[in-house]
Short mmCIF file of C-alpha atoms in Angstrom, two decimals:
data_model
loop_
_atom_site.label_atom_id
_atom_site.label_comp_id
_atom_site.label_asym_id
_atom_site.label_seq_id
_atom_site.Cartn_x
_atom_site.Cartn_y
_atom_site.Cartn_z
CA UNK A 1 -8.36 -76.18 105.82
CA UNK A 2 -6.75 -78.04 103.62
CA UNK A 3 -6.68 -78.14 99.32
CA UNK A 4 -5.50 -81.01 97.21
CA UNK A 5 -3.85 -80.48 93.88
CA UNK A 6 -2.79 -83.54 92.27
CA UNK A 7 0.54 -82.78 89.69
CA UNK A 8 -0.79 -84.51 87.31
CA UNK A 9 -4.30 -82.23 87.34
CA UNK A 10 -1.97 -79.18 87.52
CA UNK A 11 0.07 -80.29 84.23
CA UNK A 12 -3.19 -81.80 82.29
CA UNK A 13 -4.34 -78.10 82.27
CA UNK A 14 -1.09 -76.43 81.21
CA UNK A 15 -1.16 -78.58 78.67
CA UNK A 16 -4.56 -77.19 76.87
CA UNK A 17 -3.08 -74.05 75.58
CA UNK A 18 -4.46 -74.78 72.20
CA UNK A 19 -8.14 -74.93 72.14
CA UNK A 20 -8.24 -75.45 67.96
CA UNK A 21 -7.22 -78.57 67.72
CA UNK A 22 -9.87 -81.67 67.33
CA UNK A 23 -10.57 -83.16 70.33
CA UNK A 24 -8.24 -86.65 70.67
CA UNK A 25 -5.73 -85.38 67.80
CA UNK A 26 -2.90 -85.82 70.38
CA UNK A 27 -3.52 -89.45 70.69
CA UNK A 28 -4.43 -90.46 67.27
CA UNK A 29 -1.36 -91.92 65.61
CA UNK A 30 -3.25 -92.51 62.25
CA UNK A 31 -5.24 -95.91 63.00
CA UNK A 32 -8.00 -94.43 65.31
CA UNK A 33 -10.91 -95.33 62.31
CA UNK A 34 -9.39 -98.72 61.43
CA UNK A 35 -12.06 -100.81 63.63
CA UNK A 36 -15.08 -99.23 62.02
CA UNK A 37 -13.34 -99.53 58.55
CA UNK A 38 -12.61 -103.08 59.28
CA UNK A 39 -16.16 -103.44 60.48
CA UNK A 40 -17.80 -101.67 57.36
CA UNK A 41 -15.99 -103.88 54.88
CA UNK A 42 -17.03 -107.01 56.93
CA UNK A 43 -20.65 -106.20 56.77
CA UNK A 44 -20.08 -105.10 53.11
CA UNK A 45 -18.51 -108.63 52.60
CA UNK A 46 -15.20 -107.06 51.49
CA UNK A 47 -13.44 -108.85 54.11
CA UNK A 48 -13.41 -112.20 56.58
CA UNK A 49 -14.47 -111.49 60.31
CA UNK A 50 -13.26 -114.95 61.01
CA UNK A 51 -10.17 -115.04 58.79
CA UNK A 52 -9.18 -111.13 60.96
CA UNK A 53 -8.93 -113.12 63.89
CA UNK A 54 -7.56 -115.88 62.60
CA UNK A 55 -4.47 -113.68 62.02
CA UNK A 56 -4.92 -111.77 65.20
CA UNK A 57 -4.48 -115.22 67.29
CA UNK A 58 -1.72 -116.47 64.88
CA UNK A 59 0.42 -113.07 65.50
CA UNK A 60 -0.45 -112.25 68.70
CA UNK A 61 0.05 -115.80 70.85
CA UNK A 62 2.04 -118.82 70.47
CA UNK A 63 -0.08 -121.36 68.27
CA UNK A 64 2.07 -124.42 68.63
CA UNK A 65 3.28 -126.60 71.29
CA UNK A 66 5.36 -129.70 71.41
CA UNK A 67 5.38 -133.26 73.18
CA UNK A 68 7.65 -135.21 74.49
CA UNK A 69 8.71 -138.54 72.17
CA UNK A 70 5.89 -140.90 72.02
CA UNK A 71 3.92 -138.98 74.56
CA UNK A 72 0.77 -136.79 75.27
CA UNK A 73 1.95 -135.57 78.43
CA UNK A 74 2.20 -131.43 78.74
CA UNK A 75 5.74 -129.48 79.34
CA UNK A 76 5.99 -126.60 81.77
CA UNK A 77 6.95 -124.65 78.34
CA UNK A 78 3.53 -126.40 76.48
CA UNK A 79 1.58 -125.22 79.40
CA UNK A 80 3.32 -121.76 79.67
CA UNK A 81 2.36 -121.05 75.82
CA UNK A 82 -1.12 -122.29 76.15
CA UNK A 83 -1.94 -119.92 79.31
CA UNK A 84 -1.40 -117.16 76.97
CA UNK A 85 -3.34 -119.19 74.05
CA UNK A 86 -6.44 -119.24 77.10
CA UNK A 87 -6.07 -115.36 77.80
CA UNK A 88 -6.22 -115.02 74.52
CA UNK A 89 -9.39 -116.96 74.19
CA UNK A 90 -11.06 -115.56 77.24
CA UNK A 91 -11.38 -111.74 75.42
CA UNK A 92 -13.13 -113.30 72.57
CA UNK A 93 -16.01 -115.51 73.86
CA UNK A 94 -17.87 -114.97 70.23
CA UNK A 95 -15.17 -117.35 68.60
CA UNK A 96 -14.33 -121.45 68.56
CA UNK A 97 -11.05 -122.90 67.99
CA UNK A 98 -9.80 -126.23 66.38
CA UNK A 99 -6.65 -128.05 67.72
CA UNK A 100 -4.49 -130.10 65.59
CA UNK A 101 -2.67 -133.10 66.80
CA UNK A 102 0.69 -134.24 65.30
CA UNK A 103 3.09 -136.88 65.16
CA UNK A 104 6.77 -137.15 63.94
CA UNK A 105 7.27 -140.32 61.29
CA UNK A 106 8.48 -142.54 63.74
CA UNK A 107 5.63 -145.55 63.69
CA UNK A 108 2.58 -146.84 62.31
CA UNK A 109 -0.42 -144.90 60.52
CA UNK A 110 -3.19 -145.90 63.07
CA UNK A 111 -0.85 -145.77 66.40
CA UNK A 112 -0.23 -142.01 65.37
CA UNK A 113 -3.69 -140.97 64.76
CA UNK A 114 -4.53 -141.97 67.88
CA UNK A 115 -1.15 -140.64 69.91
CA UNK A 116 -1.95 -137.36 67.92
CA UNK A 117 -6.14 -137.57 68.88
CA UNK A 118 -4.45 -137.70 72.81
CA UNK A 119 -2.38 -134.86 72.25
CA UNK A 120 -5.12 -132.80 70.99
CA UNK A 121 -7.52 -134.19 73.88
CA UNK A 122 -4.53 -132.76 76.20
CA UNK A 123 -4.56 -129.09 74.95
CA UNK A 124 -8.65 -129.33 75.32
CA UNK A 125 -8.26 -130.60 79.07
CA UNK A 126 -5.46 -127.95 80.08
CA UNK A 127 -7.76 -125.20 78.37
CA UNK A 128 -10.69 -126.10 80.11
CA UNK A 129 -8.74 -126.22 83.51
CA UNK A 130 -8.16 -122.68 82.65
CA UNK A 131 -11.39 -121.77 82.35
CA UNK A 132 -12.25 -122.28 78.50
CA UNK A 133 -15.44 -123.99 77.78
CA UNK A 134 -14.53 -127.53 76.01
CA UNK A 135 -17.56 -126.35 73.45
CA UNK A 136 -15.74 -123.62 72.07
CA UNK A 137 -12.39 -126.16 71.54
CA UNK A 138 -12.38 -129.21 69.15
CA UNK A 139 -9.68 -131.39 69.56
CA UNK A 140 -8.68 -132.55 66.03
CA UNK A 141 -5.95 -134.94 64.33
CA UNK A 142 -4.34 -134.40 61.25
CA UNK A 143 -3.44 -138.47 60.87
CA UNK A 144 -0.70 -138.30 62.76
CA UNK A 145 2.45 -138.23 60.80
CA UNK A 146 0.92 -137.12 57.91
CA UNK A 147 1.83 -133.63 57.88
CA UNK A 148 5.53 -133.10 59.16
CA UNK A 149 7.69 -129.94 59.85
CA UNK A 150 10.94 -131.79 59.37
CA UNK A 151 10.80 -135.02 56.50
CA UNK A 152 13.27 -136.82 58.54
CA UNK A 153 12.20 -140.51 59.46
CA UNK A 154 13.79 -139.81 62.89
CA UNK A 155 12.44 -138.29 66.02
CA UNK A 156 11.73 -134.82 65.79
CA UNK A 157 10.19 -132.52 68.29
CA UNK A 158 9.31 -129.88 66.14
CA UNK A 159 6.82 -132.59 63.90
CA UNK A 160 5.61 -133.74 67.68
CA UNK A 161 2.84 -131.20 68.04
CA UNK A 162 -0.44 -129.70 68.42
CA UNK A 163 -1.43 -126.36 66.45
CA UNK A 164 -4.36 -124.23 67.92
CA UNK A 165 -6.10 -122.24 65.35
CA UNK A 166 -9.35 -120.04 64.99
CA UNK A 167 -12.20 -121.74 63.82
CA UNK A 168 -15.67 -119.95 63.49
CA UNK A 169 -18.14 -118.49 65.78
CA UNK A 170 -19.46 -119.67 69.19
CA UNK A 171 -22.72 -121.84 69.14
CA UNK A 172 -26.26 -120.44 71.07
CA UNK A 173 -24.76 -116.91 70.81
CA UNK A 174 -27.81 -115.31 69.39
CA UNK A 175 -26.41 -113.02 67.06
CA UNK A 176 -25.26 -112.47 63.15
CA UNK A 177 -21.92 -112.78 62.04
CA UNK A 178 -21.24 -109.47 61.84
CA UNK A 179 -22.63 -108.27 64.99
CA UNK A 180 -20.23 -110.79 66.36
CA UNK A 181 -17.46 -108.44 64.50
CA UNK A 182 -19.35 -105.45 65.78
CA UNK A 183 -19.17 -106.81 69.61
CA UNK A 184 -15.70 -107.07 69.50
CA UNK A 185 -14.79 -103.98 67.32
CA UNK A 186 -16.92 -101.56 70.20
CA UNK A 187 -15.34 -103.71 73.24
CA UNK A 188 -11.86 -102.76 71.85
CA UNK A 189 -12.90 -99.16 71.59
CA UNK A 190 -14.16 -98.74 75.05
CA UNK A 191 -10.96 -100.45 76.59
CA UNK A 192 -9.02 -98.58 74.70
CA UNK A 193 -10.98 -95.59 75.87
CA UNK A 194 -11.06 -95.98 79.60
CA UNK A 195 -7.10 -97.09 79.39
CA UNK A 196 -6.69 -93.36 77.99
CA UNK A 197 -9.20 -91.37 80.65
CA UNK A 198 -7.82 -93.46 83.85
CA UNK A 199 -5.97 -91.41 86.08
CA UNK A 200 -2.54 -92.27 86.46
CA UNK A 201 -1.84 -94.58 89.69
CA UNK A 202 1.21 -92.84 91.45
CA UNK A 203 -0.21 -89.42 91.67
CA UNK A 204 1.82 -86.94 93.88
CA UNK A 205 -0.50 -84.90 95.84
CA UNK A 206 0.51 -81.15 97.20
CA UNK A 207 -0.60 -79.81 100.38
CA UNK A 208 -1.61 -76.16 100.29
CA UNK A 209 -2.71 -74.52 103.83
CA UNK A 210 -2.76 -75.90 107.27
#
């Protein structure tokens, strides 16, 4: 007969010499209650549900891409940013985003409304070629060359560009703002939770008998 003992089994129970401690104090580095505090102050109206994410999708993706000159066509860098902008998108179904479409100052008022309208129009296409609904995306433009990076009458790359931003809560989802807050605050906790109980993938097993 033969008995399995994985290593990391054997180590997980030398490691429970002290049976005092709270259950999960190893793991908590101080900001295990921030969800539900974040969630009580939403409900309590001390604090935006929207404007949190908002922030969240500002710091943690890419918001901006840029164009070639007097085009709307997508770079392999424009693309590469906004497959991280749809991953993004795809772990928060409860929200809808605006895109912005700019221009640099190079031209007229109405030809860079609508070259910054196409622009927008792209981001929306690419998104919903990666699976994002076109409902939850609104392809804006902020009149072209109205609102530039760089004030320089020349073309400029950086003033050539679309901005994707958080902007409110899906339609026909059937629930109140803040159980929209709620949903995401308890998925968060149970992927965090199974990403701590999962057994680790290259486990070296022992043989013990014959």
């Amino acid at each position: 007969m033969r008995f399995f003992l994985t290593v990391s089994t054997a180590l997980a129970l030398a490691g429970c010499g002290d049976m005092h401690r709270e259950a999960g104090a190893e793991v908590d580095a101080g900001t295990f209650g921030n969800a539900t505090m974040n969630n009580s102050l939403v409900q309590t109206g001390a604090i935006d549900a929207q404007g949190i994410m908002a922030q969240r999708f500002a710091r943690e993706v890419p918001s901006t891409i840029t164009f070639p000159f007097n085009s709307s066509e997508l770079t392999g860098e424009a693309r590469a940013v906004l497959d991280q902008q749809a991953m993004w998108m795809r772990q928060f179904p409860e929200l809808r985003f605006s895109v912005y479409g700019h221009t640099d100052l190079v031209g007229g008022d109405g030809y860079n409304q609508a070259l910054g309208k196409r622009r927008a129009k792209a981001v929306v296409a690419y998104l919903a070629s990666r699976g994002i609904s076109p409902s939850r995306v609104d392809a804006l433009v902020s009149f072209g060359k109205t609102q530039p990076v760089v004030n320089t009458l020349s073309p400029e790359e950086r003033n050539r560009r679309t901005v994707t931003e958080v902007s409110g809560w899906s339609k026909g989802n059937g629930q109140l703002l803040n159980g929209k807050y709620a949903a995401i605050v308890a998925r968060e906790y149970i992927t965090s939770a199974r990403a701590s109980i999962e057994p680790p993938t290259n486990v070296t097993q022992l043989v013990i008998g014959n």
